[in-house]
CSV table of C-alpha atoms in Angstrom, one decimal:
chain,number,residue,atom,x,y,z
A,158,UNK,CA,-10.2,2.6,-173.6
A,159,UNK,CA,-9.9,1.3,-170.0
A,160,UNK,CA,-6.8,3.2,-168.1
A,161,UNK,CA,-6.7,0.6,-165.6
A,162,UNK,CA,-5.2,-2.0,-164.5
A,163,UNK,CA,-4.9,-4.7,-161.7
A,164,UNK,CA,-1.6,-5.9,-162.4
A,165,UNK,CA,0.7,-5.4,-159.4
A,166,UNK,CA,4.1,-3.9,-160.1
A,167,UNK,CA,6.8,-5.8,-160.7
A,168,UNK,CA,10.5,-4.9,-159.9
A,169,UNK,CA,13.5,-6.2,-161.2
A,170,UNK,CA,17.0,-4.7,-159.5
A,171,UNK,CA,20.5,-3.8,-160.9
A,172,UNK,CA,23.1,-6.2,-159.8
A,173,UNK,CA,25.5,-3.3,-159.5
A,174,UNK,CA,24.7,0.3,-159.5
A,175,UNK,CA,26.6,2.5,-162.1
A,176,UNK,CA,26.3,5.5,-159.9
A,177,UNK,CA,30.1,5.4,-159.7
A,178,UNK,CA,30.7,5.9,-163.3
A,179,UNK,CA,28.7,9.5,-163.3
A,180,UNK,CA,30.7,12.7,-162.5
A,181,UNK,CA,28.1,15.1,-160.6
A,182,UNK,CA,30.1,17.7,-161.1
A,183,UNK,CA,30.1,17.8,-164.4
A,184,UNK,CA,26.5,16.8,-166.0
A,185,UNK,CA,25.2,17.4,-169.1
A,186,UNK,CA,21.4,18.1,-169.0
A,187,UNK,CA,19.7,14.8,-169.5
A,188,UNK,CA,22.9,12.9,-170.8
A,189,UNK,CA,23.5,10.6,-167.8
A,190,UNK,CA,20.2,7.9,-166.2
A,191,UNK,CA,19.5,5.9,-163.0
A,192,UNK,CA,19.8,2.3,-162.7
A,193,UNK,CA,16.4,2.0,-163.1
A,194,UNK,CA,13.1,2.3,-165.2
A,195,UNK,CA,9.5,2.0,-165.6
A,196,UNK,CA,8.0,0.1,-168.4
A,197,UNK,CA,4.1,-0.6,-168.9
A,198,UNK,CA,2.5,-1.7,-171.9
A,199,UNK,CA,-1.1,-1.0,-173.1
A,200,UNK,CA,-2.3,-4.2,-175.4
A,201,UNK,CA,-6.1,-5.4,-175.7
A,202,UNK,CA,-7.8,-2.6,-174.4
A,203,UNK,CA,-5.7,-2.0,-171.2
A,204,UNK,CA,-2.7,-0.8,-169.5
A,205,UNK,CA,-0.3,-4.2,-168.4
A,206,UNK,CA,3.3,-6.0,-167.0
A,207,UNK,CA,3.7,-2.5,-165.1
A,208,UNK,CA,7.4,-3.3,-164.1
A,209,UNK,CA,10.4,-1.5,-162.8
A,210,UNK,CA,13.9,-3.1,-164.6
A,211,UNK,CA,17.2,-1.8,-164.7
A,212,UNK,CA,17.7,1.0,-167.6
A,213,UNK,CA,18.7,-0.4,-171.2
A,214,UNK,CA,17.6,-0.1,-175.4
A,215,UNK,CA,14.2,-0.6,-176.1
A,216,UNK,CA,13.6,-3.4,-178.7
A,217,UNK,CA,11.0,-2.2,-181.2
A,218,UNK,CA,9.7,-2.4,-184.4
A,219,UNK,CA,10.7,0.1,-187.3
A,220,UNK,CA,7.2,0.4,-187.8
A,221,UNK,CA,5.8,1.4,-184.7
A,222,UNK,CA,3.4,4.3,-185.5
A,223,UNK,CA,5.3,6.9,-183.5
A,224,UNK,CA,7.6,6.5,-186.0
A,225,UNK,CA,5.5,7.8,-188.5
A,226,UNK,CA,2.7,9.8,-187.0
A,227,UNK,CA,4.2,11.4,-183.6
A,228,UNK,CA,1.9,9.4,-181.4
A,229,UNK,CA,4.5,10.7,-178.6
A,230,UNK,CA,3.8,12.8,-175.2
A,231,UNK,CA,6.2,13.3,-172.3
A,232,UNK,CA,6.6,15.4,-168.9
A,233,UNK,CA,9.3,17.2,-166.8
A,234,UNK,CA,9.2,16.9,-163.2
A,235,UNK,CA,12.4,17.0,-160.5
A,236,UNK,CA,13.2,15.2,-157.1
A,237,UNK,CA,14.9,16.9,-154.7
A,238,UNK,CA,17.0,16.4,-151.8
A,239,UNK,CA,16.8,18.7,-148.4
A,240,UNK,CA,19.6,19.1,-146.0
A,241,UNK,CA,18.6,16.1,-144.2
A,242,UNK,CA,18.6,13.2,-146.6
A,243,UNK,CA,14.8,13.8,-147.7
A,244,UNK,CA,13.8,13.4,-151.0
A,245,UNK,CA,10.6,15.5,-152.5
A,246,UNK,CA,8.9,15.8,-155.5
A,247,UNK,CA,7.1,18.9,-156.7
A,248,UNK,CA,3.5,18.9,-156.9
A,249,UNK,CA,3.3,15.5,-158.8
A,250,UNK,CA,-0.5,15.7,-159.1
A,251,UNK,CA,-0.1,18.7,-161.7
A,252,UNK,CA,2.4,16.5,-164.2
A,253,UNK,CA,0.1,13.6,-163.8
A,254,UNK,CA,-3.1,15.3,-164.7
A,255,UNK,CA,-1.1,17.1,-167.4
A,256,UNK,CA,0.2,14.0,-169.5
A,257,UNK,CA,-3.0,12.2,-169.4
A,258,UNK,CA,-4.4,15.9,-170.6
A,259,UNK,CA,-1.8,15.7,-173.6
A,260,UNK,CA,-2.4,11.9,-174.2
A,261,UNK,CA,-6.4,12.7,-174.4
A,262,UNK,CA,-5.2,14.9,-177.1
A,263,UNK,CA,-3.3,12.6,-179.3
A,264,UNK,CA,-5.8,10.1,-179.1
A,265,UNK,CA,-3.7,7.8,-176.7
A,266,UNK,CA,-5.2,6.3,-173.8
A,267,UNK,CA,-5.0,7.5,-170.4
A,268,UNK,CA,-3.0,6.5,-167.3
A,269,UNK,CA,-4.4,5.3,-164.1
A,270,UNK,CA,-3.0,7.5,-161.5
A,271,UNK,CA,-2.6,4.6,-158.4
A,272,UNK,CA,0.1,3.1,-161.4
A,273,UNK,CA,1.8,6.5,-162.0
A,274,UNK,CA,1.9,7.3,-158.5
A,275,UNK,CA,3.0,3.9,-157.3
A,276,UNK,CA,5.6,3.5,-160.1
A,277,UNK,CA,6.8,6.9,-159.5
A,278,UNK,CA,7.8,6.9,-155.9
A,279,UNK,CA,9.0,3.3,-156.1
A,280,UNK,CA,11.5,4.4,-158.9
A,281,UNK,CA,13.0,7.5,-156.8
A,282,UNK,CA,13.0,5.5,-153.5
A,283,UNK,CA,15.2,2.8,-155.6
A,284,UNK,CA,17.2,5.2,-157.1
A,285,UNK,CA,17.5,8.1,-154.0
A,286,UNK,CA,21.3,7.8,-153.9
A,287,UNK,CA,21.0,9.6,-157.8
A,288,UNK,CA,19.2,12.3,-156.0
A,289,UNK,CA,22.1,14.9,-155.0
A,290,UNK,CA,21.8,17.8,-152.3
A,291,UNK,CA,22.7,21.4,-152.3
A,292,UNK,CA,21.3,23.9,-154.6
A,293,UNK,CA,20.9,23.6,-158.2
A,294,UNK,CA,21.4,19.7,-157.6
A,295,UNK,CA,18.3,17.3,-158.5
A,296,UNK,CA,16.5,14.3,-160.3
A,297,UNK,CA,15.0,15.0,-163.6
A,298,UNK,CA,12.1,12.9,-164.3
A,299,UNK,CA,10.8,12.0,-167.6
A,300,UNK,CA,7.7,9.8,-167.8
A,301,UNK,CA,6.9,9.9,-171.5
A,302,UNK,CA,4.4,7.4,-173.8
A,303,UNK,CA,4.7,6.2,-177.1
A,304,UNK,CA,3.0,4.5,-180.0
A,305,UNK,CA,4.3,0.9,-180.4
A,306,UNK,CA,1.4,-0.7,-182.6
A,307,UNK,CA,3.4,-1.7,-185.9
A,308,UNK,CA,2.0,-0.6,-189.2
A,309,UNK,CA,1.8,2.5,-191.2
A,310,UNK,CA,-1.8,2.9,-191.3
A,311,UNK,CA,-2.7,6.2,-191.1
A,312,UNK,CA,-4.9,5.7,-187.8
A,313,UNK,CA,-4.1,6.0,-184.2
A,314,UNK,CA,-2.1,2.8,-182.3
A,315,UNK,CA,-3.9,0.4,-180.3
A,316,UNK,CA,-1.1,-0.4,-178.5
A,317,UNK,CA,1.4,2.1,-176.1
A,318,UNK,CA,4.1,1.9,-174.1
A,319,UNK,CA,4.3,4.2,-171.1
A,320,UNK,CA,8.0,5.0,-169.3
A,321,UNK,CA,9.2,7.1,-166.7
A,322,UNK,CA,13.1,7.6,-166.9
A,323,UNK,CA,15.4,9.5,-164.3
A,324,UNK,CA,18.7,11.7,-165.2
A,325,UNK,CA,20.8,13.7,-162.1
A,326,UNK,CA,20.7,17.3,-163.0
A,327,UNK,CA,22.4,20.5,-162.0
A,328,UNK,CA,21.3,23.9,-162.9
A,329,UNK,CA,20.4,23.7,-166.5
A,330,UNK,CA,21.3,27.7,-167.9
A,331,UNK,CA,23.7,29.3,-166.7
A,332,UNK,CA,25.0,33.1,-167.8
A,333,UNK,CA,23.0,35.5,-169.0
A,334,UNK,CA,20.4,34.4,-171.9
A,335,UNK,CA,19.1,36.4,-175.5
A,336,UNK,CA,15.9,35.7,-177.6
A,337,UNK,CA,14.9,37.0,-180.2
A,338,UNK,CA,10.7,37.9,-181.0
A,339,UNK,CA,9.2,35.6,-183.7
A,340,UNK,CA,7.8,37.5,-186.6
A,341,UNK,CA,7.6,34.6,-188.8
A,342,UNK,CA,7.8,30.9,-187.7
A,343,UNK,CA,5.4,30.0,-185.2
A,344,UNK,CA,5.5,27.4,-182.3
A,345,UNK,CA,1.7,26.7,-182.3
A,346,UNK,CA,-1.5,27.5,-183.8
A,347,UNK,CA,-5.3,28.1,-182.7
A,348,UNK,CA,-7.0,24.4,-182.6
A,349,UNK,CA,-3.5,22.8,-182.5
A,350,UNK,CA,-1.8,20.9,-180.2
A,351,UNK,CA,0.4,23.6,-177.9
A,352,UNK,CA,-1.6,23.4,-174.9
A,353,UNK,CA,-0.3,19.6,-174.9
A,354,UNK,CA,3.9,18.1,-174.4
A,355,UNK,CA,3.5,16.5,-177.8
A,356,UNK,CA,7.1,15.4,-178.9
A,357,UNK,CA,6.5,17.1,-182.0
A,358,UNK,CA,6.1,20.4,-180.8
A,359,UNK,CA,9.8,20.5,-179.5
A,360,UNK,CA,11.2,19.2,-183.2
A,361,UNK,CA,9.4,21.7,-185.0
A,362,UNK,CA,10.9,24.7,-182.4
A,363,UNK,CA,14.4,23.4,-183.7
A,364,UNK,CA,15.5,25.1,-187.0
A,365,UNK,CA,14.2,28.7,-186.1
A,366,UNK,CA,15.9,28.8,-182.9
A,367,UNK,CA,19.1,27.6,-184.4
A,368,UNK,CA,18.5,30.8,-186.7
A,369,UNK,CA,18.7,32.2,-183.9
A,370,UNK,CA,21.4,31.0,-182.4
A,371,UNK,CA,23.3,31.5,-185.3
A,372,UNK,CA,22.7,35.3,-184.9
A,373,UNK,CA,23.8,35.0,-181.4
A,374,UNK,CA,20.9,34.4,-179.3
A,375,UNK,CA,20.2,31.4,-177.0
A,376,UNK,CA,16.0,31.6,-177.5
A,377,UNK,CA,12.9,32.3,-179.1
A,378,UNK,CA,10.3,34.4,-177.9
A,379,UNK,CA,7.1,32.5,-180.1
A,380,UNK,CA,4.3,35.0,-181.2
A,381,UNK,CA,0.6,34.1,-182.0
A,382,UNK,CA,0.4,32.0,-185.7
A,383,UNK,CA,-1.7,34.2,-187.1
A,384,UNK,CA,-0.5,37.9,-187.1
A,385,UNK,CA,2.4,37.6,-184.7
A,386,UNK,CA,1.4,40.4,-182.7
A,387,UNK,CA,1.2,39.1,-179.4
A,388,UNK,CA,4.0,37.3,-177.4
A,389,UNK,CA,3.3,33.1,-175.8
A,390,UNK,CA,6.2,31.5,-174.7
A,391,UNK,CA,10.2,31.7,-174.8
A,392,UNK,CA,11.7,28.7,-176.3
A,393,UNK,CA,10.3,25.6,-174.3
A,394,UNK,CA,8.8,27.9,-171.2
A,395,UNK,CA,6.3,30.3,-170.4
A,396,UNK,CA,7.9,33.7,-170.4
A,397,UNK,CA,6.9,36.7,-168.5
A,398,UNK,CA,7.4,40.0,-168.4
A,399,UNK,CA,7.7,43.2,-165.4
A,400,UNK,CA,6.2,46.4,-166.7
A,401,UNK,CA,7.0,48.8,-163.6
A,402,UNK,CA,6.1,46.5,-160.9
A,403,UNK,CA,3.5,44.7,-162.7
A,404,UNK,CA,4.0,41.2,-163.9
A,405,UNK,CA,2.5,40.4,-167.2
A,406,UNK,CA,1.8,37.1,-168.8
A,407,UNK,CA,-0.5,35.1,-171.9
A,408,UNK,CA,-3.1,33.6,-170.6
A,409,UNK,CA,-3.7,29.7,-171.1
A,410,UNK,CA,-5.0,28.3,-174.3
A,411,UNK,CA,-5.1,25.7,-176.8
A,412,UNK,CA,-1.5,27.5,-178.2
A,413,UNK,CA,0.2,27.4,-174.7
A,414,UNK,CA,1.0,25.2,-172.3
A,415,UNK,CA,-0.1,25.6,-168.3
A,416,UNK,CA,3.2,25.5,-167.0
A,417,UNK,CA,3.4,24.4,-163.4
A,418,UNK,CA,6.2,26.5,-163.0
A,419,UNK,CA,3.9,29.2,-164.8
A,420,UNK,CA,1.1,28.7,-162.1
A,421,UNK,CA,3.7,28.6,-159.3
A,422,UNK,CA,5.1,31.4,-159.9
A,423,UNK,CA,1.8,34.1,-160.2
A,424,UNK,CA,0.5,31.9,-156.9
A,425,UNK,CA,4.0,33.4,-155.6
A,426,UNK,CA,3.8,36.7,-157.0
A,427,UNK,CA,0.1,36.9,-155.7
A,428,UNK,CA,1.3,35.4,-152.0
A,429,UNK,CA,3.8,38.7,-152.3
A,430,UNK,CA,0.7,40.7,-153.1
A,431,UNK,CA,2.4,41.6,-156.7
A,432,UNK,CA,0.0,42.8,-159.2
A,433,UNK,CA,-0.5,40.0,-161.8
A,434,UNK,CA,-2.2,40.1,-165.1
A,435,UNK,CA,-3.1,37.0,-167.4
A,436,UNK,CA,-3.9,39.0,-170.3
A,437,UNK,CA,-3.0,38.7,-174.1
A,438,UNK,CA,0.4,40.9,-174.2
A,439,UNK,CA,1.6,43.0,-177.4
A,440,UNK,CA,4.7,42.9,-179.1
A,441,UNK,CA,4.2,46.4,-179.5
A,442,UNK,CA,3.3,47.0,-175.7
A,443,UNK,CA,7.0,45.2,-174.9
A,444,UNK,CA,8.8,47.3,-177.1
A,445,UNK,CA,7.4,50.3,-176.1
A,446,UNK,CA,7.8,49.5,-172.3
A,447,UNK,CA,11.4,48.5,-173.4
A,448,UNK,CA,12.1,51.8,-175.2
A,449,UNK,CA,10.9,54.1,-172.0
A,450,UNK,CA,12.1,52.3,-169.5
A,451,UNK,CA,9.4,50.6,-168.1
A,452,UNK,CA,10.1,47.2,-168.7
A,453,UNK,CA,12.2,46.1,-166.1
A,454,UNK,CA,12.4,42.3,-167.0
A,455,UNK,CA,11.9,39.0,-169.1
A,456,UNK,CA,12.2,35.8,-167.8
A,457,UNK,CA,11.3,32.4,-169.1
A,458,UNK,CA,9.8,30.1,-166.4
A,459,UNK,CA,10.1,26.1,-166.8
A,460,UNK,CA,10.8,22.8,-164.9
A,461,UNK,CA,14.5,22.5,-166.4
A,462,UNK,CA,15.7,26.2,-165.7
A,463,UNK,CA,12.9,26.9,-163.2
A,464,UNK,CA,13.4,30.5,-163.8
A,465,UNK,CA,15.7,31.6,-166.7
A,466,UNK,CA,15.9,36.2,-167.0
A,467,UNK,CA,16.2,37.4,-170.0
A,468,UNK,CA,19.3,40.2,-170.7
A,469,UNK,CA,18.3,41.9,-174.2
A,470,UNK,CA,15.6,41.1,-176.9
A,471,UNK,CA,15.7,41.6,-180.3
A,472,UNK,CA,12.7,42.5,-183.0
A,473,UNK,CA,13.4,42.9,-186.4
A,474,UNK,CA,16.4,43.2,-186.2
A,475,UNK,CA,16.8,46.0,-183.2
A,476,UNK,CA,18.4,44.8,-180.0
A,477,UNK,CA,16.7,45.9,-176.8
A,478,UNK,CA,18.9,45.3,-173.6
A,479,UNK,CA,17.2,45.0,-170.1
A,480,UNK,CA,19.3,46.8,-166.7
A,481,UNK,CA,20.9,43.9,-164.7
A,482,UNK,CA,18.1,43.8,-161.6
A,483,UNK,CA,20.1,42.6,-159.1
A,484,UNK,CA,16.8,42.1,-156.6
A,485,UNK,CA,14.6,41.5,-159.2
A,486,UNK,CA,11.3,39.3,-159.7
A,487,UNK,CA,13.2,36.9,-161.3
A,488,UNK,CA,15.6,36.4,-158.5
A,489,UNK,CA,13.1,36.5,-155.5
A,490,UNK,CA,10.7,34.4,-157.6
A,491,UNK,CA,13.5,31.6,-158.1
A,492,UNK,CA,14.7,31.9,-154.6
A,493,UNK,CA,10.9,31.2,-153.3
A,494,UNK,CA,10.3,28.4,-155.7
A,495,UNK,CA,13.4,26.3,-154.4
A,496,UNK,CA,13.2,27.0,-150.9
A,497,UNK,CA,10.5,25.2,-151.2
A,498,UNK,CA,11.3,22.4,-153.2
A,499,UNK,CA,14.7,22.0,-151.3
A,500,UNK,CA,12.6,22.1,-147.7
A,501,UNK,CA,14.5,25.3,-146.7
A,502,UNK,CA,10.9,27.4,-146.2
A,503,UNK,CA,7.4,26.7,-145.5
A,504,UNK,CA,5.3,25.4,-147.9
A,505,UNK,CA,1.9,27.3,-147.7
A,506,UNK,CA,0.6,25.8,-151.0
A,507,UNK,CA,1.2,22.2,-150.0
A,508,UNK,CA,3.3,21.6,-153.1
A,509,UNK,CA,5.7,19.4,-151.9
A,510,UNK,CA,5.4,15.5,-152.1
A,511,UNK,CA,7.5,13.1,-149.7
A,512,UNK,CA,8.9,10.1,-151.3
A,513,UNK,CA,8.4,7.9,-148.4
């Protein structure tokens, strides 16, 4: 499979924009798009017509594969706007490398980066005025690829289409949030396909977290397939969790994915000389901790909610609530994690990325 391509980008603008018909103030997460996307095809054994066109439907078969065998992968990455009309992205490289590591894994070919990268910027600078400032205010960015080959073969596609959409978001939870420990369904198994953003991993999480929400809780906490004895992720993040002033949380496998707001925040906790420990951890270990005071919080850790604490946990069937920390990890972890992206602090890592 040849993930290249010589074919210089083409770009096709909006006569109008339709910024004027979106409310800011009130979003809905992902509801609302720029004026602009980025389309490129993969068709003969390579990636082509790379071309920026003003958002609108797809026109595709029925029987496109991913139809009918979840040939699908996507990403989540933000823009953000500083105090002074800049616009940055947040560490790029790591959502790049990560959907060509998911597309490896459902046998769909990979990306060339110079494309991605080119594509990427181009989009944000042409749609910057979407980018909003002041806190909780940013650009989600989907790039995402799909199966288009039609026929229901049973094989994988020869032919993809790769996008990257935009949508202006504001702070995506708000209040305080509930989950519930898994002890039967299970978001992933050993050998599977967790460690990639497969679209199918999100469908299956549906039904056992509206169980859930039917019993009053906003999330899952997902627990290993096999026994369900150890604790992975919290809905669609990584989840941690402070036992005294230790922060604990599963190590990386083939069953969970290496969040880059995962690795951001133990490279913060670490900066901050916090103890930090990628380890397998318990169910049993939580409860206990939870039960004699010792765990101090949860919180879930993603691009959408960046950090999202947990108030109370329940496991079959017993509710465990967690003390209010009003200077908690959660808090000065969040806090770090945008003044960076917003260009309010220094950036030590070199995470940020100027759209220029």
């Amino acid at each position: 499979m040849n993930s290249s391509t010589n074919q210089k980008l083409e770009i096709q603008k909006v006569e109008s924009s339709r910024i004027a018909e979106v409310d800011f103030n009130n979003l809905t997460f992902g509801s609302a798009f720029t004026d602009h996307m980025f389309e490129c095809d993969y068709k003969d054994g390579e990636w082509q017509n790379p071309t920026i066109k003003p958002y609108g439907p797809l026109t595709i078969s029925p029987a496109a594969k991913v139809f009918h065998y979840g040939q699908a992968v996507f990403e989540g990455m933000k823009a953000f706007k500083d105090d002074n009309g800049k616009v940055w992205l947040f560490r790029p490289e790591q959502n790049y490398l990560r959907i060509n590591k998911s597309s490896v894994r459902l046998a769909i070919p990979e990306f060339p980066r110079d494309v991605f990268f080119e594509a990427l910027t181009t989009l944000v600078k042409l749609d910057k005025e979407w980018v909003k400032p002041g806190q909780g205010n940013s650009l989600y960015i989907r790039p995402f690829v799909i199966a288009t080959q039609v026929g229901v073969s049973a094989s994988p596609s020869s032919e993809y289409k790769f996008m990257i959409l935009m949508s202006p978001a504001q702070a995506y939870y708000t209040g305080d949030v509930k989950v519930v420990i898994a002890d039967h369904y299970s978001r992933s198994a050993n050998g599977g396909v967790g460690a990639a953003k497969a679209a199918g991993n999100y469908g299956a999480q549906f039904f056992p977290t509206n169980l859930a929400r039917e019993k009053g809780f906003q999330q899952v906490i997902w627990t290993d397939a096999s026994k369900h004895e150890y604790l992975e992720e919290a809905g669609t993040m990584n989840v941690f969790f402070r036992v005294n002033d230790t922060l604990l949380t599963a190590p990386i496998s083939d069953r969970i994915l290496d969040g880059v707001t995962r690795k951001s925040v133990i490279a913060l906790a670490k900066n901050d000389n916090i103890a930090v420990e990628e380890r397998p951890v318990s169910v049993a270990e939580i409860v206990e901790a939870a039960k004699n005071g010792s765990l101090k919080e949860i919180f879930g850790a993603g691009t959408a909610a960046v950090i999202s604490p947990v108030s109370a946990f329940s496991y079959q069937e017993t509710i465990y609530e967690l003390e209010k920390q009003e200077d908690g990890f959660a808090t000065r972890f969040k806090k770090e994690l945008m003044d960076i992206q917003y260009n309010r602090s220094e950036d030590p890592f070199g995470w940020r990325y100027e759209v220029v």
